[in-house]
mmCIF file with all atom_site columns, C-alpha atoms and ligand atoms in Angstrom:
data_model
loop_
_atom_site.group_PDB
_atom_site.id
_atom_site.type_symbol
_atom_site.label_atom_id
_atom_site.label_alt_id
_atom_site.label_comp_id
_atom_site.label_asym_id
_atom_site.label_entity_id
_atom_site.label_seq_id
_atom_site.pdbx_PDB_ins_code
_atom_site.Cartn_x
_atom_site.Cartn_y
_atom_site.Cartn_z
_atom_site.occupancy
_atom_site.B_iso_or_equiv
_atom_site.pdbx_formal_charge
_atom_site.auth_seq_id
_atom_site.auth_comp_id
_atom_site.auth_asym_id
_atom_site.auth_atom_id
_atom_site.pdbx_PDB_model_num
ATOM   1   C CA  . MET P 1 1   ? 107.954 117.171 85.064  1.00 0.00 ? 1   MET P CA  1
ATOM   2   C CA  . SER P 1 2   ? 107.972 120.142 82.726  1.00 0.00 ? 2   SER P CA  1
ATOM   3   C CA  . ASP P 1 3   ? 104.657 121.561 83.937  1.00 0.00 ? 3   ASP P CA  1
ATOM   4   C CA  . CYS P 1 4   ? 105.288 121.185 87.679  1.00 0.00 ? 4   CYS P CA  1
ATOM   5   C CA  . LEU P 1 5   ? 105.632 124.437 89.648  1.00 0.00 ? 5   LEU P CA  1
ATOM   6   C CA  . PHE P 1 6   ? 108.027 123.023 92.232  1.00 0.00 ? 6   PHE P CA  1
ATOM   7   C CA  . CYS P 1 7   ? 110.165 121.312 89.570  1.00 0.00 ? 7   CYS P CA  1
ATOM   8   C CA  . LYS P 1 8   ? 110.513 124.741 87.964  1.00 0.00 ? 8   LYS P CA  1
ATOM   9   C CA  . ILE P 1 9   ? 111.473 126.282 91.319  1.00 0.00 ? 9   ILE P CA  1
ATOM   10  C CA  . ILE P 1 10  ? 114.080 123.561 91.892  1.00 0.00 ? 10  ILE P CA  1
ATOM   11  C CA  . ALA P 1 11  ? 115.459 124.178 88.396  1.00 0.00 ? 11  ALA P CA  1
ATOM   12  C CA  . GLY P 1 12  ? 115.659 127.924 89.071  1.00 0.00 ? 12  GLY P CA  1
ATOM   13  C CA  . GLU P 1 13  ? 113.167 128.704 86.303  1.00 0.00 ? 13  GLU P CA  1
ATOM   14  C CA  . ILE P 1 14  ? 110.867 130.334 88.870  1.00 0.00 ? 14  ILE P CA  1
ATOM   15  C CA  . PRO P 1 15  ? 112.527 132.408 91.614  1.00 0.00 ? 15  PRO P CA  1
ATOM   16  C CA  . SER P 1 16  ? 112.380 131.319 95.233  1.00 0.00 ? 16  SER P CA  1
ATOM   17  C CA  . THR P 1 17  ? 114.037 132.226 98.503  1.00 0.00 ? 17  THR P CA  1
ATOM   18  C CA  . LYS P 1 18  ? 116.326 129.292 99.160  1.00 0.00 ? 18  LYS P CA  1
ATOM   19  C CA  . VAL P 1 19  ? 116.757 128.224 102.768 1.00 0.00 ? 19  VAL P CA  1
ATOM   20  C CA  . TYR P 1 20  ? 118.602 124.935 102.381 1.00 0.00 ? 20  TYR P CA  1
ATOM   21  C CA  . GLU P 1 21  ? 119.588 122.426 99.725  1.00 0.00 ? 21  GLU P CA  1
ATOM   22  C CA  . ASP P 1 22  ? 121.433 119.162 99.423  1.00 0.00 ? 22  ASP P CA  1
ATOM   23  C CA  . GLU P 1 23  ? 121.800 116.397 96.867  1.00 0.00 ? 23  GLU P CA  1
ATOM   24  C CA  . LEU P 1 24  ? 118.243 115.130 97.282  1.00 0.00 ? 24  LEU P CA  1
ATOM   25  C CA  . THR P 1 25  ? 116.243 118.087 98.586  1.00 0.00 ? 25  THR P CA  1
ATOM   26  C CA  . TYR P 1 26  ? 115.574 121.787 98.137  1.00 0.00 ? 26  TYR P CA  1
ATOM   27  C CA  . ALA P 1 27  ? 113.963 124.099 100.718 1.00 0.00 ? 27  ALA P CA  1
ATOM   28  C CA  . PHE P 1 28  ? 112.503 127.560 100.190 1.00 0.00 ? 28  PHE P CA  1
ATOM   29  C CA  . ARG P 1 29  ? 110.171 130.024 101.883 1.00 0.00 ? 29  ARG P CA  1
ATOM   30  C CA  . ASP P 1 30  ? 106.441 129.571 101.309 1.00 0.00 ? 30  ASP P CA  1
ATOM   31  C CA  . ILE P 1 31  ? 104.946 132.402 99.263  1.00 0.00 ? 31  ILE P CA  1
ATOM   32  C CA  . ASN P 1 32  ? 101.983 132.551 101.686 1.00 0.00 ? 32  ASN P CA  1
ATOM   33  C CA  . PRO P 1 33  ? 103.449 132.052 105.159 1.00 0.00 ? 33  PRO P CA  1
ATOM   34  C CA  . MET P 1 34  ? 101.112 130.754 107.854 1.00 0.00 ? 34  MET P CA  1
ATOM   35  C CA  . MET P 1 35  ? 103.691 131.238 110.627 1.00 0.00 ? 35  MET P CA  1
ATOM   36  C CA  . PRO P 1 36  ? 106.724 133.521 111.124 1.00 0.00 ? 36  PRO P CA  1
ATOM   37  C CA  . THR P 1 37  ? 108.800 130.651 109.754 1.00 0.00 ? 37  THR P CA  1
ATOM   38  C CA  . HIS P 1 38  ? 107.156 128.708 106.935 1.00 0.00 ? 38  HIS P CA  1
ATOM   39  C CA  . VAL P 1 39  ? 109.519 126.746 104.724 1.00 0.00 ? 39  VAL P CA  1
ATOM   40  C CA  . LEU P 1 40  ? 108.725 124.110 102.120 1.00 0.00 ? 40  LEU P CA  1
ATOM   41  C CA  . VAL P 1 41  ? 111.069 121.121 101.854 1.00 0.00 ? 41  VAL P CA  1
ATOM   42  C CA  . VAL P 1 42  ? 110.733 119.280 98.555  1.00 0.00 ? 42  VAL P CA  1
ATOM   43  C CA  . PRO P 1 43  ? 112.556 116.338 96.991  1.00 0.00 ? 43  PRO P CA  1
ATOM   44  C CA  . ARG P 1 44  ? 114.428 117.118 93.785  1.00 0.00 ? 44  ARG P CA  1
ATOM   45  C CA  . GLN P 1 45  ? 112.837 113.978 92.362  1.00 0.00 ? 45  GLN P CA  1
ATOM   46  C CA  . HIS P 1 46  ? 109.265 114.553 91.203  1.00 0.00 ? 46  HIS P CA  1
ATOM   47  C CA  . LEU P 1 47  ? 106.797 112.594 93.312  1.00 0.00 ? 47  LEU P CA  1
ATOM   48  C CA  . THR P 1 48  ? 103.189 113.760 93.299  1.00 0.00 ? 48  THR P CA  1
ATOM   49  C CA  . GLY P 1 49  ? 102.792 113.235 97.040  1.00 0.00 ? 49  GLY P CA  1
ATOM   50  C CA  . LEU P 1 50  ? 103.297 110.821 99.894  1.00 0.00 ? 50  LEU P CA  1
ATOM   51  C CA  . SER P 1 51  ? 100.890 108.322 98.349  1.00 0.00 ? 51  SER P CA  1
ATOM   52  C CA  . ALA P 1 52  ? 103.212 108.033 95.332  1.00 0.00 ? 52  ALA P CA  1
ATOM   53  C CA  . ALA P 1 53  ? 106.156 106.957 97.480  1.00 0.00 ? 53  ALA P CA  1
ATOM   54  C CA  . ASP P 1 54  ? 107.286 103.339 97.619  1.00 0.00 ? 54  ASP P CA  1
ATOM   55  C CA  . GLU P 1 55  ? 110.348 101.433 98.833  1.00 0.00 ? 55  GLU P CA  1
ATOM   56  C CA  . ALA P 1 56  ? 112.433 103.042 96.103  1.00 0.00 ? 56  ALA P CA  1
ATOM   57  C CA  . SER P 1 57  ? 111.594 106.429 97.631  1.00 0.00 ? 57  SER P CA  1
ATOM   58  C CA  . ASP P 1 58  ? 112.892 105.609 101.116 1.00 0.00 ? 58  ASP P CA  1
ATOM   59  C CA  . ALA P 1 59  ? 116.176 107.501 100.741 1.00 0.00 ? 59  ALA P CA  1
ATOM   60  C CA  . VAL P 1 60  ? 114.360 110.545 99.382  1.00 0.00 ? 60  VAL P CA  1
ATOM   61  C CA  . LEU P 1 61  ? 111.784 110.502 102.192 1.00 0.00 ? 61  LEU P CA  1
ATOM   62  C CA  . ALA P 1 62  ? 114.492 110.184 104.824 1.00 0.00 ? 62  ALA P CA  1
ATOM   63  C CA  . ALA P 1 63  ? 116.421 113.032 103.250 1.00 0.00 ? 63  ALA P CA  1
ATOM   64  C CA  . CYS P 1 64  ? 113.307 115.229 103.291 1.00 0.00 ? 64  CYS P CA  1
ATOM   65  C CA  . LEU P 1 65  ? 112.663 114.637 106.987 1.00 0.00 ? 65  LEU P CA  1
ATOM   66  C CA  . ARG P 1 66  ? 116.321 115.188 107.827 1.00 0.00 ? 66  ARG P CA  1
ATOM   67  C CA  . ALA P 1 67  ? 116.183 118.393 105.796 1.00 0.00 ? 67  ALA P CA  1
ATOM   68  C CA  . CYS P 1 68  ? 113.118 119.518 107.775 1.00 0.00 ? 68  CYS P CA  1
ATOM   69  C CA  . ALA P 1 69  ? 115.049 119.129 111.020 1.00 0.00 ? 69  ALA P CA  1
ATOM   70  C CA  . LYS P 1 70  ? 118.064 120.938 109.568 1.00 0.00 ? 70  LYS P CA  1
ATOM   71  C CA  . VAL P 1 71  ? 115.855 123.806 108.396 1.00 0.00 ? 71  VAL P CA  1
ATOM   72  C CA  . ALA P 1 72  ? 114.270 124.050 111.843 1.00 0.00 ? 72  ALA P CA  1
ATOM   73  C CA  . ALA P 1 73  ? 117.701 124.211 113.478 1.00 0.00 ? 73  ALA P CA  1
ATOM   74  C CA  . GLN P 1 74  ? 119.008 126.683 110.924 1.00 0.00 ? 74  GLN P CA  1
ATOM   75  C CA  . GLU P 1 75  ? 115.938 128.888 111.456 1.00 0.00 ? 75  GLU P CA  1
ATOM   76  C CA  . GLY P 1 76  ? 116.459 128.785 115.228 1.00 0.00 ? 76  GLY P CA  1
ATOM   77  C CA  . LEU P 1 77  ? 113.170 127.087 116.028 1.00 0.00 ? 77  LEU P CA  1
ATOM   78  C CA  . THR P 1 78  ? 114.324 126.091 119.496 1.00 0.00 ? 78  THR P CA  1
ATOM   79  C CA  . GLY P 1 79  ? 110.793 126.280 120.913 1.00 0.00 ? 79  GLY P CA  1
ATOM   80  C CA  . GLY P 1 80  ? 109.540 123.597 118.556 1.00 0.00 ? 80  GLY P CA  1
ATOM   81  C CA  . PHE P 1 81  ? 108.152 123.266 115.082 1.00 0.00 ? 81  PHE P CA  1
ATOM   82  C CA  . ARG P 1 82  ? 105.553 121.408 113.056 1.00 0.00 ? 82  ARG P CA  1
ATOM   83  C CA  . VAL P 1 83  ? 105.991 119.410 109.842 1.00 0.00 ? 83  VAL P CA  1
ATOM   84  C CA  . VAL P 1 84  ? 102.935 118.916 107.611 1.00 0.00 ? 84  VAL P CA  1
ATOM   85  C CA  . SER P 1 85  ? 102.535 117.164 104.272 1.00 0.00 ? 85  SER P CA  1
ATOM   86  C CA  . ASN P 1 86  ? 99.140  117.561 102.656 1.00 0.00 ? 86  ASN P CA  1
ATOM   87  C CA  . CYS P 1 87  ? 98.346  114.624 100.386 1.00 0.00 ? 87  CYS P CA  1
ATOM   88  C CA  . GLY P 1 88  ? 95.394  114.574 98.038  1.00 0.00 ? 88  GLY P CA  1
ATOM   89  C CA  . ASP P 1 89  ? 92.251  116.590 97.603  1.00 0.00 ? 89  ASP P CA  1
ATOM   90  C CA  . ASP P 1 90  ? 90.725  115.946 101.038 1.00 0.00 ? 90  ASP P CA  1
ATOM   91  C CA  . ALA P 1 91  ? 93.877  117.421 102.570 1.00 0.00 ? 91  ALA P CA  1
ATOM   92  C CA  . CYS P 1 92  ? 93.730  120.385 100.148 1.00 0.00 ? 92  CYS P CA  1
ATOM   93  C CA  . GLN P 1 93  ? 97.064  119.594 98.496  1.00 0.00 ? 93  GLN P CA  1
ATOM   94  C CA  . SER P 1 94  ? 97.371  122.362 95.909  1.00 0.00 ? 94  SER P CA  1
ATOM   95  C CA  . VAL P 1 95  ? 100.787 121.582 94.391  1.00 0.00 ? 95  VAL P CA  1
ATOM   96  C CA  . LYS P 1 96  ? 101.169 118.009 93.208  1.00 0.00 ? 96  LYS P CA  1
ATOM   97  C CA  . HIS P 1 97  ? 104.868 117.693 94.018  1.00 0.00 ? 97  HIS P CA  1
ATOM   98  C CA  . LEU P 1 98  ? 105.609 116.126 97.403  1.00 0.00 ? 98  LEU P CA  1
ATOM   99  C CA  . HIS P 1 99  ? 106.419 118.819 99.955  1.00 0.00 ? 99  HIS P CA  1
ATOM   100 C CA  . PHE P 1 100 ? 106.756 119.197 103.684 1.00 0.00 ? 100 PHE P CA  1
ATOM   101 C CA  . HIS P 1 101 ? 105.709 122.428 105.373 1.00 0.00 ? 101 HIS P CA  1
ATOM   102 C CA  . VAL P 1 102 ? 108.071 123.370 108.226 1.00 0.00 ? 102 VAL P CA  1
ATOM   103 C CA  . LEU P 1 103 ? 106.194 125.753 110.497 1.00 0.00 ? 103 LEU P CA  1
ATOM   104 C CA  . GLY P 1 104 ? 107.419 127.552 113.573 1.00 0.00 ? 104 GLY P CA  1
ATOM   105 C CA  . GLY P 1 105 ? 108.473 130.778 115.208 1.00 0.00 ? 105 GLY P CA  1
ATOM   106 C CA  . GLY P 1 106 ? 105.462 131.058 117.485 1.00 0.00 ? 106 GLY P CA  1
ATOM   107 C CA  . LYS P 1 107 ? 102.919 129.154 119.541 1.00 0.00 ? 107 LYS P CA  1
ATOM   108 C CA  . MET P 1 108 ? 100.502 127.200 117.380 1.00 0.00 ? 108 MET P CA  1
ATOM   109 C CA  . THR P 1 109 ? 96.907  127.294 118.527 1.00 0.00 ? 109 THR P CA  1
ATOM   110 C CA  . ASP P 1 110 ? 95.683  123.898 117.427 1.00 0.00 ? 110 ASP P CA  1
ATOM   111 C CA  . LYS P 1 111 ? 97.187  120.593 118.348 1.00 0.00 ? 111 LYS P CA  1
ATOM   112 C CA  . MET P 1 112 ? 97.171  118.393 115.263 1.00 0.00 ? 112 MET P CA  1
ATOM   113 C CA  . GLY P 1 113 ? 96.806  114.653 115.618 1.00 0.00 ? 113 GLY P CA  1
HETATM 114 P P1  . DGP O 2 .   ? 99.804  122.645 99.761  1.00 0.00 ? 1   DGP O P1  1
HETATM 115 O O1  . DGP O 2 .   ? 98.524  123.396 99.949  1.00 0.00 ? 1   DGP O O1  1
HETATM 116 O O2  . DGP O 2 .   ? 100.117 121.706 100.923 1.00 0.00 ? 1   DGP O O2  1
HETATM 117 O O3  . DGP O 2 .   ? 99.864  121.953 98.419  1.00 0.00 ? 1   DGP O O3  1
HETATM 118 O O4  . DGP O 2 .   ? 100.957 123.737 99.806  1.00 0.00 ? 1   DGP O O4  1
HETATM 119 C C1  . DGP O 2 .   ? 101.454 124.389 98.696  1.00 0.00 ? 1   DGP O C1  1
HETATM 120 C C2  . DGP O 2 .   ? 102.169 125.599 99.191  1.00 0.00 ? 1   DGP O C2  1
HETATM 121 O O5  . DGP O 2 .   ? 102.942 126.113 98.126  1.00 0.00 ? 1   DGP O O5  1
HETATM 122 C C3  . DGP O 2 .   ? 101.273 126.735 99.653  1.00 0.00 ? 1   DGP O C3  1
HETATM 123 O O6  . DGP O 2 .   ? 101.460 126.933 101.059 1.00 0.00 ? 1   DGP O O6  1
HETATM 124 C C4  . DGP O 2 .   ? 101.736 127.958 98.884  1.00 0.00 ? 1   DGP O C4  1
HETATM 125 C C5  . DGP O 2 .   ? 103.037 127.503 98.274  1.00 0.00 ? 1   DGP O C5  1
HETATM 126 N N1  . DGP O 2 .   ? 103.290 128.056 96.966  1.00 0.00 ? 1   DGP O N1  1
HETATM 127 C C6  . DGP O 2 .   ? 102.475 127.987 95.871  1.00 0.00 ? 1   DGP O C6  1
HETATM 128 N N2  . DGP O 2 .   ? 103.047 128.580 94.813  1.00 0.00 ? 1   DGP O N2  1
HETATM 129 C C7  . DGP O 2 .   ? 104.259 129.029 95.243  1.00 0.00 ? 1   DGP O C7  1
HETATM 130 C C8  . DGP O 2 .   ? 105.329 129.719 94.598  1.00 0.00 ? 1   DGP O C8  1
HETATM 131 O O7  . DGP O 2 .   ? 105.296 130.056 93.403  1.00 0.00 ? 1   DGP O O7  1
HETATM 132 N N3  . DGP O 2 .   ? 106.418 130.019 95.352  1.00 0.00 ? 1   DGP O N3  1
HETATM 133 C C9  . DGP O 2 .   ? 106.496 129.676 96.681  1.00 0.00 ? 1   DGP O C9  1
HETATM 134 N N4  . DGP O 2 .   ? 107.605 130.031 97.342  1.00 0.00 ? 1   DGP O N4  1
HETATM 135 N N5  . DGP O 2 .   ? 105.511 129.000 97.308  1.00 0.00 ? 1   DGP O N5  1
HETATM 136 C C10 . DGP O 2 .   ? 104.412 128.687 96.606  1.00 0.00 ? 1   DGP O C10 1
#
């Protein structure tokens, strides 16, 4: 997607602070961190969000979640971490490329879910 911000970050056309990458995913620090550690894990393949995923996306989704856990370990989040994927307008998704927020590095005040 030529006009997608995260596709441009993955392609290196927009700079980012890389944290992790593999064949299917790319992870970088959020520009507006909500926690001491705030990393975005995105699939290299453009999917607008979780609602756009189907059976053909299973390998990509699994790779993203595995990447989240690897990022958490790499960042030393031994006390725990949270993974969030905002999907759609009600959830205030601002970038329409599937992404998982990996948050940690401190006690979170609100229990989600
Ligand atoms: P969401 O609201 O769930 O769609 O999260 C999008 C996140 O993307 C938000 O936390 C801020 C982050 N973000 C937006 N633009 C950039 C950027 O240019 N670089 C980086 N590193 N993060 C960005």
